[in-house]
Every structure is written in C-alpha cells, then in structure tokens.
Amino acid sequence: MLKAHLIFSTPLTISLFDCATGRPYLQTEYYDVMTVISPPEFG
C-alpha cells in the first residue's frame, strides 16, 4: 500500500512512502498518483 502526503509547494510535489519497501520517493504526476491511491482507504 502507498501512503501519499500532499506537499503544497511550487511546483506541486507529492511525497510518497512505500510501506512495503520502506522507500520514500517523490512523484510529480499529481493525477497519476491519485489513480494509485485506493478510495476505500479514505472511507
């Protein structure tokens, strides 16, 4: 599972942390990331 942390800056950057591998990485594609996140996770 991926947990996304929204970081509002210029440009907009989303910091993702992979719990499976424990490896944090940056993703600049906002909409691509949103498609990865499972809606049920947020109720």
PDB file with SEQRES, HELIX, SHEET and CRYST1 records, atoms N, CA, C and O in Angstrom:
SEQRES   1 A   43  MET LEU LYS ALA HIS LEU ILE PHE SER THR PRO LEU THR          
SEQRES   2 A   43  ILE SER LEU PHE ASP CYS ALA THR GLY ARG PRO TYR LEU          
SEQRES   3 A   43  GLN THR GLU TYR TYR ASP VAL MET THR VAL ILE SER PRO          
SEQRES   4 A   43  PRO GLU PHE GLY                                              
HELIX    1 AA1 TYR A   30  VAL A   36  1                                   7    
HELIX    2 AA2 PRO A   39  PHE A   42  5                                   4    
SHEET    1 AA1 3 LEU A   2  ILE A   7  0                                        
SHEET    2 AA1 3 THR A  13  ASP A  18 -1                                        
SHEET    3 AA1 3 ARG A  23  GLN A  27 -1                                        
CRYST1    1.000    1.000    1.000  90.00  90.00  90.00 P 1           1          
ATOM      1  N   MET A   1       0.846  -1.201   0.000  1.00  0.00           N  
ATOM      2  CA  MET A   1       0.000   0.000   0.000  1.00  0.00           C  
ATOM      3  C   MET A   1       0.878   1.247   0.000  1.00  0.00           C  
ATOM      4  O   MET A   1       1.936   1.293   0.627  1.00  0.00           O  
ATOM      5  N   LEU A   2       0.407   2.240  -0.715  1.00  0.00           N  
ATOM      6  CA  LEU A   2       1.136   3.505  -0.749  1.00  0.00           C  
ATOM      7  C   LEU A   2       0.383   4.560   0.040  1.00  0.00           C  
ATOM      8  O   LEU A   2      -0.831   4.709  -0.093  1.00  0.00           O  
ATOM      9  N   LYS A   3       1.111   5.277   0.850  1.00  0.00           N  
ATOM     10  CA  LYS A   3       0.506   6.392   1.576  1.00  0.00           C  
ATOM     11  C   LYS A   3       1.038   7.687   1.003  1.00  0.00           C  
ATOM     12  O   LYS A   3       2.248   7.901   0.931  1.00  0.00           O  
ATOM     13  N   ALA A   4       0.124   8.547   0.597  1.00  0.00           N  
ATOM     14  CA  ALA A   4       0.539   9.785  -0.053  1.00  0.00           C  
ATOM     15  C   ALA A   4       0.432  10.967   0.907  1.00  0.00           C  
ATOM     16  O   ALA A   4      -0.546  11.110   1.641  1.00  0.00           O  
ATOM     17  N   HIS A   5       1.448  11.795   0.880  1.00  0.00           N  
ATOM     18  CA  HIS A   5       1.442  13.018   1.677  1.00  0.00           C  
ATOM     19  C   HIS A   5       1.510  14.204   0.729  1.00  0.00           C  
ATOM     20  O   HIS A   5       2.497  14.381   0.014  1.00  0.00           O  
ATOM     21  N   LEU A   6       0.461  15.013   0.725  1.00  0.00           N  
ATOM     22  CA  LEU A   6       0.418  16.144  -0.191  1.00  0.00           C  
ATOM     23  C   LEU A   6       1.292  17.278   0.322  1.00  0.00           C  
ATOM     24  O   LEU A   6       1.134  17.745   1.450  1.00  0.00           O  
ATOM     25  N   ILE A   7       2.203  17.707  -0.517  1.00  0.00           N  
ATOM     26  CA  ILE A   7       3.069  18.833  -0.166  1.00  0.00           C  
ATOM     27  C   ILE A   7       2.791  19.984  -1.123  1.00  0.00           C  
ATOM     28  O   ILE A   7       3.133  19.911  -2.304  1.00  0.00           O  
ATOM     29  N   PHE A   8       2.175  21.044  -0.617  1.00  0.00           N  
ATOM     30  CA  PHE A   8       1.821  22.169  -1.461  1.00  0.00           C  
ATOM     31  C   PHE A   8       2.993  23.133  -1.565  1.00  0.00           C  
ATOM     32  O   PHE A   8       3.317  23.854  -0.621  1.00  0.00           O  
ATOM     33  N   SER A   9       3.607  23.126  -2.718  1.00  0.00           N  
ATOM     34  CA  SER A   9       4.749  23.997  -2.948  1.00  0.00           C  
ATOM     35  C   SER A   9       4.767  24.373  -4.420  1.00  0.00           C  
ATOM     36  O   SER A   9       3.805  24.110  -5.142  1.00  0.00           O  
ATOM     37  N   THR A  10       5.848  24.983  -4.864  1.00  0.00           N  
ATOM     38  CA  THR A  10       5.942  25.367  -6.271  1.00  0.00           C  
ATOM     39  C   THR A  10       7.185  24.753  -6.886  1.00  0.00           C  
ATOM     40  O   THR A  10       8.296  25.155  -6.541  1.00  0.00           O  
ATOM     41  N   PRO A  11       7.034  23.788  -7.786  1.00  0.00           N  
ATOM     42  CA  PRO A  11       5.737  23.260  -8.227  1.00  0.00           C  
ATOM     43  C   PRO A  11       5.140  22.286  -7.214  1.00  0.00           C  
ATOM     44  O   PRO A  11       5.789  21.931  -6.230  1.00  0.00           O  
ATOM     45  N   LEU A  12       3.911  21.860  -7.455  1.00  0.00           N  
ATOM     46  CA  LEU A  12       3.244  20.929  -6.552  1.00  0.00           C  
ATOM     47  C   LEU A  12       3.950  19.577  -6.577  1.00  0.00           C  
ATOM     48  O   LEU A  12       4.128  18.977  -7.637  1.00  0.00           O  
ATOM     49  N   THR A  13       4.343  19.114  -5.416  1.00  0.00           N  
ATOM     50  CA  THR A  13       5.048  17.839  -5.327  1.00  0.00           C  
ATOM     51  C   THR A  13       4.365  16.931  -4.309  1.00  0.00           C  
ATOM     52  O   THR A  13       3.938  17.379  -3.245  1.00  0.00           O  
ATOM     53  N   ILE A  14       4.273  15.677  -4.646  1.00  0.00           N  
ATOM     54  CA  ILE A  14       3.669  14.711  -3.731  1.00  0.00           C  
ATOM     55  C   ILE A  14       4.728  13.734  -3.241  1.00  0.00           C  
ATOM     56  O   ILE A  14       5.409  13.082  -4.033  1.00  0.00           O  
ATOM     57  N   SER A  15       4.853  13.647  -1.937  1.00  0.00           N  
ATOM     58  CA  SER A  15       5.826  12.726  -1.370  1.00  0.00           C  
ATOM     59  C   SER A  15       5.149  11.409  -1.017  1.00  0.00           C  
ATOM     60  O   SER A  15       4.222  11.365  -0.207  1.00  0.00           O  
ATOM     61  N   LEU A  16       5.626  10.341  -1.637  1.00  0.00           N  
ATOM     62  CA  LEU A  16       5.034   9.033  -1.387  1.00  0.00           C  
ATOM     63  C   LEU A  16       5.976   8.163  -0.569  1.00  0.00           C  
ATOM     64  O   LEU A  16       7.197   8.239  -0.712  1.00  0.00           O  
ATOM     65  N   PHE A  17       5.394   7.339   0.284  1.00  0.00           N  
ATOM     66  CA  PHE A  17       6.199   6.422   1.079  1.00  0.00           C  
ATOM     67  C   PHE A  17       5.655   5.013   0.908  1.00  0.00           C  
ATOM     68  O   PHE A  17       4.511   4.729   1.262  1.00  0.00           O  
ATOM     69  N   ASP A  18       6.482   4.137   0.365  1.00  0.00           N  
ATOM     70  CA  ASP A  18       6.058   2.762   0.148  1.00  0.00           C  
ATOM     71  C   ASP A  18       6.289   1.952   1.411  1.00  0.00           C  
ATOM     72  O   ASP A  18       7.431   1.712   1.802  1.00  0.00           O  
ATOM     73  N   CYS A  19       5.205   1.530   2.049  1.00  0.00           N  
ATOM     74  CA  CYS A  19       5.305   0.788   3.302  1.00  0.00           C  
ATOM     75  C   CYS A  19       5.917  -0.590   3.074  1.00  0.00           C  
ATOM     76  O   CYS A  19       6.526  -1.162   3.978  1.00  0.00           O  
ATOM     77  N   ALA A  20       5.755  -1.115   1.875  1.00  0.00           N  
ATOM     78  CA  ALA A  20       6.241  -2.456   1.560  1.00  0.00           C  
ATOM     79  C   ALA A  20       7.765  -2.493   1.540  1.00  0.00           C  
ATOM     80  O   ALA A  20       8.383  -3.402   2.095  1.00  0.00           O  
ATOM     81  N   THR A  21       8.359  -1.501   0.897  1.00  0.00           N  
ATOM     82  CA  THR A  21       9.811  -1.485   0.770  1.00  0.00           C  
ATOM     83  C   THR A  21      10.448  -0.510   1.746  1.00  0.00           C  
ATOM     84  O   THR A  21      11.650  -0.568   2.006  1.00  0.00           O  
ATOM     85  N   GLY A  22       9.615   0.402   2.293  1.00  0.00           N  
ATOM     86  CA  GLY A  22      10.137   1.388   3.220  1.00  0.00           C  
ATOM     87  C   GLY A  22      10.959   2.435   2.502  1.00  0.00           C  
ATOM     88  O   GLY A  22      11.821   3.081   3.098  1.00  0.00           O  
ATOM     89  N   ARG A  23      10.685   2.601   1.210  1.00  0.00           N  
ATOM     90  CA  ARG A  23      11.459   3.565   0.420  1.00  0.00           C  
ATOM     91  C   ARG A  23      10.612   4.776   0.049  1.00  0.00           C  
ATOM     92  O   ARG A  23       9.639   4.645  -0.693  1.00  0.00           O  
ATOM     93  N   PRO A  24      10.969   5.953   0.557  1.00  0.00           N  
ATOM     94  CA  PRO A  24      10.281   7.190   0.195  1.00  0.00           C  
ATOM     95  C   PRO A  24      10.749   7.696  -1.158  1.00  0.00           C  
ATOM     96  O   PRO A  24      11.926   7.570  -1.495  1.00  0.00           O  
ATOM     97  N   TYR A  25       9.849   8.258  -1.925  1.00  0.00           N  
ATOM     98  CA  TYR A  25      10.243   8.819  -3.211  1.00  0.00           C  
ATOM     99  C   TYR A  25       9.284   9.934  -3.601  1.00  0.00           C  
ATOM    100  O   TYR A  25       8.183  10.034  -3.061  1.00  0.00           O  
ATOM    101  N   LEU A  26       9.707  10.768  -4.539  1.00  0.00           N  
ATOM    102  CA  LEU A  26       8.890  11.898  -4.956  1.00  0.00           C  
ATOM    103  C   LEU A  26       8.181  11.604  -6.262  1.00  0.00           C  
ATOM    104  O   LEU A  26       8.737  10.963  -7.154  1.00  0.00           O  
ATOM    105  N   GLN A  27       6.962  12.073  -6.366  1.00  0.00           N  
ATOM    106  CA  GLN A  27       6.181  11.893  -7.581  1.00  0.00           C  
ATOM    107  C   GLN A  27       5.600  13.240  -7.988  1.00  0.00           C  
ATOM    108  O   GLN A  27       4.922  13.893  -7.196  1.00  0.00           O  
ATOM    109  N   THR A  28       5.864  13.651  -9.213  1.00  0.00           N  
ATOM    110  CA  THR A  28       5.420  14.967  -9.658  1.00  0.00           C  
ATOM    111  C   THR A  28       4.116  14.881 -10.438  1.00  0.00           C  
ATOM    112  O   THR A  28       3.456  15.893 -10.676  1.00  0.00           O  
ATOM    113  N   GLU A  29       3.749  13.663 -10.834  1.00  0.00           N  
ATOM    114  CA  GLU A  29       2.499  13.490 -11.571  1.00  0.00           C  
ATOM    115  C   GLU A  29       1.351  13.363 -10.585  1.00  0.00           C  
ATOM    116  O   GLU A  29       1.117  12.290 -10.028  1.00  0.00           O  
ATOM    117  N   TYR A  30       0.632  14.463 -10.372  1.00  0.00           N  
ATOM    118  CA  TYR A  30      -0.417  14.511  -9.360  1.00  0.00           C  
ATOM    119  C   TYR A  30      -1.535  13.510  -9.653  1.00  0.00           C  
ATOM    120  O   TYR A  30      -1.891  12.695  -8.803  1.00  0.00           O  
ATOM    121  N   TYR A  31      -2.082  13.585 -10.871  1.00  0.00           N  
ATOM    122  CA  TYR A  31      -3.231  12.762 -11.218  1.00  0.00           C  
ATOM    123  C   TYR A  31      -2.864  11.280 -11.304  1.00  0.00           C  
ATOM    124  O   TYR A  31      -3.682  10.411 -11.000  1.00  0.00           O  
ATOM    125  N   ASP A  32      -1.636  11.002 -11.719  1.00  0.00           N  
ATOM    126  CA  ASP A  32      -1.192   9.614 -11.805  1.00  0.00           C  
ATOM    127  C   ASP A  32      -1.141   8.980 -10.417  1.00  0.00           C  
ATOM    128  O   ASP A  32      -1.442   7.800 -10.241  1.00  0.00           O  
ATOM    129  N   VAL A  33      -0.757   9.784  -9.452  1.00  0.00           N  
ATOM    130  CA  VAL A  33      -0.671   9.288  -8.083  1.00  0.00           C  
ATOM    131  C   VAL A  33      -2.063   9.025  -7.524  1.00  0.00           C  
ATOM    132  O   VAL A  33      -2.282   8.027  -6.837  1.00  0.00           O  
ATOM    133  N   MET A  34      -2.995   9.914  -7.816  1.00  0.00           N  
ATOM    134  CA  MET A  34      -4.348   9.784  -7.305  1.00  0.00           C  
ATOM    135  C   MET A  34      -5.007   8.505  -7.806  1.00  0.00           C  
ATOM    136  O   MET A  34      -5.872   7.946  -7.131  1.00  0.00           O  
ATOM    137  N   THR A  35      -4.609   8.043  -8.975  1.00  0.00           N  
ATOM    138  CA  THR A  35      -5.189   6.827  -9.534  1.00  0.00           C  
ATOM    139  C   THR A  35      -4.645   5.591  -8.820  1.00  0.00           C  
ATOM    140  O   THR A  35      -5.267   4.529  -8.828  1.00  0.00           O  
ATOM    141  N   VAL A  36      -3.479   5.748  -8.206  1.00  0.00           N  
ATOM    142  CA  VAL A  36      -2.848   4.636  -7.496  1.00  0.00           C  
ATOM    143  C   VAL A  36      -3.475   4.442  -6.119  1.00  0.00           C  
ATOM    144  O   VAL A  36      -3.584   3.321  -5.622  1.00  0.00           O  
ATOM    145  N   ILE A  37      -3.880   5.549  -5.517  1.00  0.00           N  
ATOM    146  CA  ILE A  37      -4.459   5.505  -4.174  1.00  0.00           C  
ATOM    147  C   ILE A  37      -5.862   4.894  -4.214  1.00  0.00           C  
ATOM    148  O   ILE A  37      -6.685   5.264  -5.051  1.00  0.00           O  
ATOM    149  N   SER A  38      -6.123   3.961  -3.306  1.00  0.00           N  
ATOM    150  CA  SER A  38      -7.430   3.317  -3.248  1.00  0.00           C  
ATOM    151  C   SER A  38      -8.407   4.171  -2.442  1.00  0.00           C  
ATOM    152  O   SER A  38      -8.164   4.426  -1.263  1.00  0.00           O  
ATOM    153  N   PRO A  39      -9.506   4.616  -3.053  1.00  0.00           N  
ATOM    154  CA  PRO A  39     -10.525   5.438  -2.400  1.00  0.00           C  
ATOM    155  C   PRO A  39     -11.055   4.835  -1.096  1.00  0.00           C  
ATOM    156  O   PRO A  39     -11.244   5.575  -0.131  1.00  0.00           O  
ATOM    157  N   PRO A  40     -11.303   3.519  -1.027  1.00  0.00           N  
ATOM    158  CA  PRO A  40     -11.824   2.899   0.198  1.00  0.00           C  
ATOM    159  C   PRO A  40     -10.923   3.148   1.403  1.00  0.00           C  
ATOM    160  O   PRO A  40     -11.376   3.106   2.547  1.00  0.00           O  
ATOM    161  N   GLU A  41      -9.656   3.404   1.140  1.00  0.00           N  
ATOM    162  CA  GLU A  41      -8.700   3.664   2.212  1.00  0.00           C  
ATOM    163  C   GLU A  41      -9.113   4.893   3.017  1.00  0.00           C  
ATOM    164  O   GLU A  41      -8.851   4.997   4.215  1.00  0.00           O  
ATOM    165  N   PHE A  42      -9.771   5.826   2.312  1.00  0.00           N  
ATOM    166  CA  PHE A  42     -10.170   7.073   2.952  1.00  0.00           C  
ATOM    167  C   PHE A  42     -11.642   7.044   3.358  1.00  0.00           C  
ATOM    168  O   PHE A  42     -12.207   8.067   3.744  1.00  0.00           O  
ATOM    169  N   GLY A  43     -12.249   5.879   3.269  1.00  0.00           N  
ATOM    170  CA  GLY A  43     -13.639   5.753   3.664  1.00  0.00           C  
ATOM    171  C   GLY A  43     -14.562   6.256   2.591  1.00  0.00           C  
ATOM    172  O   GLY A  43     -15.781   6.223   2.761  1.00  0.00           O  
TER     173      GLY A  43                                                      
END                                                                             
